[in-house]
């Protein structure tokens, strides 16, 4: 990190030292003792513009206070059958750690249906996983490895991606906007696996719209990415959809404790039990309340809106039979940089 970066972080820290309650308490939950790393994330998200980064972080703290995000890990989704339905339709989980100690999160993008509960339950669940990652998983990893670990690796499974994904694009945009505005720069690298032709075509037109910082994080792997991912993590940490020889995936693994999307997976069991325990600690004499936590849903930024419109337009072309001309082999030949086997540097 250069002198300019250190100077910007020091100036940022001086500004944040002036923050008063209740924002001060919210900030403590954000930085978890890692001030420099947290401030650097917000600076990166605003191209190292101190004024913009400061506004972004203060806005984030106001969002946390207004929506009681600091208490969201005391609000379990009940009954359990409802939470299981959320888990079965919002496919996300943690499969292990990279060799550098970064948590590996898996997302079943293509097979997530988001059709078993209301939007608010899915948003609540997503934020709870973010908060558990930031307050429990990352601090634990930092202590284990003896250095700050404040980011993760994500493996995105595109198996099953099809035109019906347009039905979920609004919710997915809400979730990604929440992440962009309040959890910036938490992902080190995005690995795309099991990418069908429709993804390749959409990626071809979306990639130029992304900021260079984001584009550099995305690596599209061939097949299920197993061989390349084994270069940065042990086999035990591979998501279940990457463990098979060759490509292909499924929503349900043969063994529940191998399927990191399942509520029966150790990660989700630990997360769900933690939230229920915290609920009893915060309100020991009150029964656990049913109902979702309602978080203010943000409007996407201009860049996000343009990307969504581009994806919708491209997928409608496929729907009308007018998708990108040429075969998948043509796409591979003409755009090797997008559809090559890559690895983490």
Short mmCIF file of C-alpha atoms in Angstrom, two decimals, residues 34-330:
data_model
loop_
_atom_site.label_atom_id
_atom_site.label_comp_id
_atom_site.label_asym_id
_atom_site.label_seq_id
_atom_site.Cartn_x
_atom_site.Cartn_y
_atom_site.Cartn_z
CA UNK A 34 -9.78 -3.77 11.51
CA UNK A 35 -10.01 -0.03 10.90
CA UNK A 36 -7.46 0.34 8.09
CA UNK A 37 -8.79 -2.59 6.08
CA UNK A 38 -12.38 -1.36 6.43
CA UNK A 39 -11.56 2.20 5.42
CA UNK A 40 -9.50 0.90 2.48
CA UNK A 41 -12.53 -1.07 1.23
CA UNK A 42 -14.73 2.02 1.15
CA UNK A 43 -11.95 4.06 -0.46
CA UNK A 44 -11.49 1.44 -3.18
CA UNK A 45 -15.23 1.42 -3.81
CA UNK A 46 -15.06 5.18 -4.49
CA UNK A 47 -11.80 5.15 -6.45
CA UNK A 48 -9.88 6.54 -3.43
CA UNK A 49 -11.95 9.72 -3.33
CA UNK A 50 -11.98 10.53 0.38
CA UNK A 51 -15.07 12.74 0.32
CA UNK A 52 -17.13 10.16 -1.58
CA UNK A 53 -15.83 7.27 0.55
CA UNK A 54 -16.67 9.12 3.76
CA UNK A 55 -20.20 9.81 2.53
CA UNK A 56 -20.60 6.18 1.51
CA UNK A 57 -19.56 4.87 4.91
CA UNK A 58 -21.70 7.38 6.85
CA UNK A 59 -24.68 6.52 4.63
CA UNK A 60 -24.01 2.85 5.37
CA UNK A 61 -24.01 3.54 9.12
CA UNK A 62 -27.30 5.43 8.87
CA UNK A 63 -28.76 2.48 6.93
CA UNK A 64 -27.63 0.12 9.66
CA UNK A 65 -29.18 2.25 12.42
CA UNK A 66 -32.44 2.91 10.59
CA UNK A 67 -32.92 -0.77 9.73
CA UNK A 68 -31.52 -2.17 13.01
CA UNK A 69 -28.94 -4.22 11.14
CA UNK A 70 -26.85 -4.58 14.29
CA UNK A 71 -29.70 -6.66 15.74
CA UNK A 72 -30.46 -8.73 12.66
CA UNK A 73 -28.54 -11.74 14.02
CA UNK A 74 -31.13 -11.95 16.81
CA UNK A 75 -34.03 -12.39 14.34
CA UNK A 76 -34.27 -16.03 13.21
CA UNK A 77 -36.53 -16.92 10.33
CA UNK A 78 -39.12 -19.27 11.81
CA UNK A 79 -40.61 -21.81 11.70
CA UNK A 80 -37.71 -24.00 10.61
CA UNK A 81 -39.67 -25.31 7.63
CA UNK A 82 -39.90 -21.77 6.28
CA UNK A 83 -36.18 -21.24 6.72
CA UNK A 84 -35.50 -24.56 5.00
CA UNK A 85 -37.65 -23.39 2.09
CA UNK A 86 -35.61 -20.19 1.89
CA UNK A 87 -32.39 -22.18 1.89
CA UNK A 88 -33.70 -24.51 -0.84
CA UNK A 89 -34.61 -21.59 -3.11
CA UNK A 90 -31.83 -19.10 -2.31
CA UNK A 91 -28.79 -21.24 -2.92
CA UNK A 92 -25.82 -19.94 -0.98
CA UNK A 93 -23.42 -21.50 1.49
CA UNK A 94 -19.87 -21.69 2.73
CA UNK A 95 -17.84 -24.72 1.67
CA UNK A 96 -14.50 -24.07 3.39
CA UNK A 97 -11.41 -21.89 3.10
CA UNK A 98 -8.78 -21.12 0.50
CA UNK A 99 -5.16 -21.94 1.32
CA UNK A 100 -4.69 -18.26 2.17
CA UNK A 101 -7.46 -18.53 4.77
CA UNK A 102 -10.21 -16.75 2.83
CA UNK A 103 -13.71 -18.18 3.35
CA UNK A 104 -15.12 -19.83 0.21
CA UNK A 105 -18.76 -18.94 -0.42
CA UNK A 106 -20.77 -20.76 -3.07
CA UNK A 107 -23.80 -19.37 -4.91
CA UNK A 108 -26.18 -21.43 -7.02
CA UNK A 109 -27.11 -18.62 -9.36
CA UNK A 110 -28.73 -20.72 -12.06
CA UNK A 111 -30.90 -22.90 -9.81
CA UNK A 112 -32.01 -20.29 -7.24
CA UNK A 113 -35.74 -19.73 -7.71
CA UNK A 114 -36.58 -17.23 -4.92
CA UNK A 115 -40.17 -18.47 -5.03
CA UNK A 116 -40.80 -19.97 -1.57
CA UNK A 117 -41.04 -16.80 0.54
CA UNK A 118 -41.47 -13.04 0.33
CA UNK A 119 -38.76 -10.68 -0.89
CA UNK A 120 -38.18 -9.52 2.69
CA UNK A 121 -37.27 -13.03 3.88
CA UNK A 122 -34.70 -13.41 1.12
CA UNK A 123 -33.19 -9.99 1.84
CA UNK A 124 -33.14 -10.76 5.58
CA UNK A 125 -31.44 -14.10 4.99
CA UNK A 126 -28.83 -12.56 2.69
CA UNK A 127 -27.97 -9.80 5.17
CA UNK A 128 -27.76 -12.32 8.02
CA UNK A 129 -25.21 -14.36 6.08
CA UNK A 130 -23.24 -11.17 5.36
CA UNK A 131 -23.30 -10.17 9.02
CA UNK A 132 -22.37 -13.65 10.27
CA UNK A 133 -19.50 -13.69 7.77
CA UNK A 134 -18.24 -10.27 8.90
CA UNK A 135 -18.77 -10.65 12.65
CA UNK A 136 -17.99 -14.35 13.19
CA UNK A 137 -16.36 -16.08 10.21
CA UNK A 138 -13.80 -13.46 9.17
CA UNK A 139 -12.66 -12.49 12.72
CA UNK A 140 -12.27 -16.21 13.54
CA UNK A 141 -10.19 -16.75 10.40
CA UNK A 142 -8.08 -13.68 11.23
CA UNK A 143 -7.25 -15.07 14.68
CA UNK A 144 -6.49 -18.51 13.27
CA UNK A 145 -4.10 -17.22 10.60
CA UNK A 146 -2.64 -14.40 12.69
CA UNK A 147 -3.36 -11.65 10.17
CA UNK A 148 -6.37 -9.60 9.04
CA UNK A 149 -8.69 -11.61 6.78
CA UNK A 150 -11.49 -9.30 5.69
CA UNK A 151 -12.52 -10.66 2.28
CA UNK A 152 -13.79 -13.92 0.82
CA UNK A 153 -13.79 -15.93 -2.39
CA UNK A 154 -17.04 -16.64 -4.23
CA UNK A 155 -17.77 -19.52 -6.59
CA UNK A 156 -20.85 -18.87 -8.72
CA UNK A 157 -22.53 -21.94 -10.22
CA UNK A 158 -24.43 -21.07 -13.40
CA UNK A 159 -25.93 -24.54 -13.86
CA UNK A 160 -29.57 -24.25 -14.91
CA UNK A 161 -29.39 -20.60 -15.93
CA UNK A 162 -32.19 -19.89 -18.39
CA UNK A 163 -34.60 -17.23 -19.59
CA UNK A 164 -36.84 -17.61 -16.54
CA UNK A 165 -34.03 -15.98 -14.54
CA UNK A 166 -35.53 -12.69 -15.69
CA UNK A 167 -38.26 -13.31 -13.10
CA UNK A 168 -35.68 -13.04 -10.32
CA UNK A 169 -33.55 -10.24 -11.72
CA UNK A 170 -35.29 -7.50 -9.71
CA UNK A 171 -34.65 -9.28 -6.38
CA UNK A 172 -31.10 -10.15 -7.36
CA UNK A 173 -30.51 -6.48 -8.24
CA UNK A 174 -31.84 -5.39 -4.82
CA UNK A 175 -29.49 -7.81 -3.07
CA UNK A 176 -26.46 -6.80 -5.15
CA UNK A 177 -27.24 -3.11 -4.53
CA UNK A 178 -27.36 -3.72 -0.77
CA UNK A 179 -23.96 -5.38 -1.05
CA UNK A 180 -22.48 -2.62 -3.23
CA UNK A 181 -23.65 0.16 -0.91
CA UNK A 182 -23.06 -1.43 2.48
CA UNK A 183 -20.61 -4.32 2.07
CA UNK A 184 -18.20 -3.03 -0.59
CA UNK A 185 -15.08 -4.88 -1.67
CA UNK A 186 -15.78 -7.96 0.47
CA UNK A 187 -15.04 -10.37 -2.38
CA UNK A 188 -11.49 -11.02 -3.52
CA UNK A 189 -12.35 -13.07 -6.62
CA UNK A 190 -15.51 -14.33 -8.32
CA UNK A 191 -15.11 -17.71 -10.00
CA UNK A 192 -17.82 -18.55 -12.56
CA UNK A 193 -18.35 -22.27 -13.19
CA UNK A 194 -20.72 -24.44 -15.25
CA UNK A 195 -21.46 -21.48 -17.51
CA UNK A 196 -24.02 -22.25 -20.25
CA UNK A 197 -24.12 -20.47 -23.59
CA UNK A 198 -26.72 -17.96 -22.43
CA UNK A 199 -24.36 -16.77 -19.68
CA UNK A 200 -21.48 -16.48 -22.13
CA UNK A 201 -23.55 -14.30 -24.44
CA UNK A 202 -24.76 -12.05 -21.61
CA UNK A 203 -21.25 -11.79 -20.15
CA UNK A 204 -19.93 -10.67 -23.53
CA UNK A 205 -22.16 -7.57 -23.50
CA UNK A 206 -22.16 -6.90 -19.74
CA UNK A 207 -18.40 -7.09 -19.21
CA UNK A 208 -17.65 -3.73 -20.90
CA UNK A 209 -20.19 -2.03 -18.59
CA UNK A 210 -18.42 -3.11 -15.41
CA UNK A 211 -15.80 -1.03 -13.69
CA UNK A 212 -12.28 -2.27 -14.40
CA UNK A 213 -11.83 -3.05 -10.70
CA UNK A 214 -14.81 -5.43 -10.86
CA UNK A 215 -13.88 -6.98 -14.21
CA UNK A 216 -10.47 -7.98 -12.86
CA UNK A 217 -12.13 -9.94 -10.05
CA UNK A 218 -14.22 -12.16 -12.36
CA UNK A 219 -12.71 -15.37 -13.71
CA UNK A 220 -14.76 -17.69 -15.90
CA UNK A 221 -13.50 -21.26 -15.49
CA UNK A 222 -14.04 -24.14 -17.90
CA UNK A 223 -16.53 -26.81 -16.84
CA UNK A 224 -17.05 -27.05 -13.10
CA UNK A 225 -13.71 -25.37 -12.42
CA UNK A 226 -12.45 -28.23 -10.26
CA UNK A 227 -8.87 -28.37 -11.51
CA UNK A 228 -8.33 -24.62 -11.35
CA UNK A 229 -9.96 -24.22 -7.94
CA UNK A 230 -7.74 -26.96 -6.52
CA UNK A 231 -4.83 -24.61 -7.13
CA UNK A 232 -6.14 -22.24 -4.44
CA UNK A 233 -8.01 -24.57 -2.07
CA UNK A 234 -7.96 -28.17 -0.85
CA UNK A 235 -10.48 -30.69 -2.21
CA UNK A 236 -12.39 -30.62 1.09
CA UNK A 237 -13.16 -26.91 0.57
CA UNK A 238 -14.50 -27.30 -2.97
CA UNK A 239 -18.23 -26.54 -3.27
CA UNK A 240 -20.17 -29.76 -3.87
CA UNK A 241 -20.93 -28.81 -7.48
CA UNK A 242 -17.19 -28.63 -8.24
CA UNK A 243 -16.22 -32.01 -6.81
CA UNK A 244 -17.39 -34.16 -9.69
CA UNK A 245 -15.13 -35.09 -12.53
CA UNK A 246 -16.18 -33.00 -15.51
CA UNK A 247 -18.87 -30.33 -15.54
CA UNK A 248 -22.36 -30.40 -14.16
CA UNK A 249 -24.12 -29.66 -10.92
CA UNK A 250 -27.32 -30.26 -9.04
CA UNK A 251 -29.41 -28.48 -6.47
CA UNK A 252 -29.14 -31.38 -4.04
CA UNK A 253 -25.98 -33.34 -3.30
CA UNK A 254 -26.22 -37.04 -2.42
CA UNK A 255 -25.18 -36.24 1.14
CA UNK A 256 -26.72 -33.22 2.88
CA UNK A 257 -23.55 -32.41 4.81
CA UNK A 258 -21.69 -32.10 1.48
CA UNK A 259 -24.26 -29.78 -0.09
CA UNK A 260 -23.25 -26.37 1.21
CA UNK A 261 -26.63 -24.93 0.14
CA UNK A 262 -28.57 -27.24 2.45
CA UNK A 263 -29.84 -26.23 5.89
CA UNK A 264 -28.32 -29.54 7.08
CA UNK A 265 -24.80 -28.43 6.08
CA UNK A 266 -22.61 -27.59 9.12
CA UNK A 267 -22.26 -23.93 8.09
CA UNK A 268 -26.00 -23.34 7.95
CA UNK A 269 -26.58 -25.32 11.13
CA UNK A 270 -24.03 -23.15 12.95
CA UNK A 271 -25.48 -19.95 11.49
CA UNK A 272 -29.10 -20.81 12.29
CA UNK A 273 -28.30 -22.03 15.81
CA UNK A 274 -26.25 -18.89 16.45
CA UNK A 275 -29.14 -16.62 15.45
CA UNK A 276 -31.62 -18.56 17.59
CA UNK A 277 -29.25 -18.42 20.57
CA UNK A 278 -28.72 -14.68 20.13
CA UNK A 279 -32.49 -14.23 20.02
CA UNK A 280 -32.82 -15.92 23.41
CA UNK A 281 -30.01 -13.78 24.84
CA UNK A 282 -31.53 -10.51 23.62
CA UNK A 283 -35.09 -11.33 24.73
CA UNK A 284 -34.87 -14.29 27.15
CA UNK A 285 -38.44 -13.93 28.44
CA UNK A 286 -40.12 -13.39 25.08
CA UNK A 287 -41.10 -16.07 22.54
CA UNK A 288 -39.29 -15.86 19.21
CA UNK A 289 -41.36 -13.69 16.90
CA UNK A 290 -42.48 -14.86 13.51
CA UNK A 291 -42.39 -12.58 10.49
CA UNK A 292 -39.65 -11.16 8.34
CA UNK A 293 -37.41 -8.21 9.09
CA UNK A 294 -38.31 -5.37 6.74
CA UNK A 295 -35.20 -3.63 5.45
CA UNK A 296 -35.45 -0.54 3.26
CA UNK A 297 -34.95 -1.74 -0.30
CA UNK A 298 -32.49 0.49 -2.19
CA UNK A 299 -32.79 1.88 -5.68
CA UNK A 300 -30.02 0.52 -7.90
CA UNK A 301 -27.30 2.90 -9.04
CA UNK A 302 -27.25 4.08 -12.65
CA UNK A 303 -24.57 1.54 -13.53
CA UNK A 304 -26.62 -1.30 -12.08
CA UNK A 305 -29.75 -0.18 -13.93
CA UNK A 306 -27.88 -0.13 -17.23
CA UNK A 307 -26.47 -3.61 -16.62
CA UNK A 308 -29.93 -4.98 -15.80
CA UNK A 309 -31.42 -3.47 -18.95
CA UNK A 310 -28.59 -4.94 -21.00
CA UNK A 311 -29.11 -8.41 -19.52
CA UNK A 312 -32.87 -8.21 -20.07
CA UNK A 313 -32.36 -7.10 -23.66
CA UNK A 314 -29.88 -9.88 -24.39
CA UNK A 315 -32.06 -12.57 -22.83
CA UNK A 316 -35.11 -11.34 -24.72
CA UNK A 317 -33.11 -11.81 -27.91
CA UNK A 318 -32.71 -15.47 -26.99
CA UNK A 319 -36.39 -15.70 -26.15
CA UNK A 320 -37.23 -14.37 -29.61
CA UNK A 321 -34.69 -16.59 -31.28
CA UNK A 322 -32.44 -13.67 -32.18
CA UNK A 323 -29.58 -14.25 -29.76
CA UNK A 324 -25.95 -13.68 -30.61
CA UNK A 325 -25.21 -15.33 -33.92
CA UNK A 326 -22.79 -18.17 -34.14
CA UNK A 327 -22.24 -21.32 -32.13
CA UNK A 328 -20.71 -21.70 -28.69
CA UNK A 329 -17.52 -22.86 -30.39
CA UNK A 330 -17.47 -19.59 -32.33
#
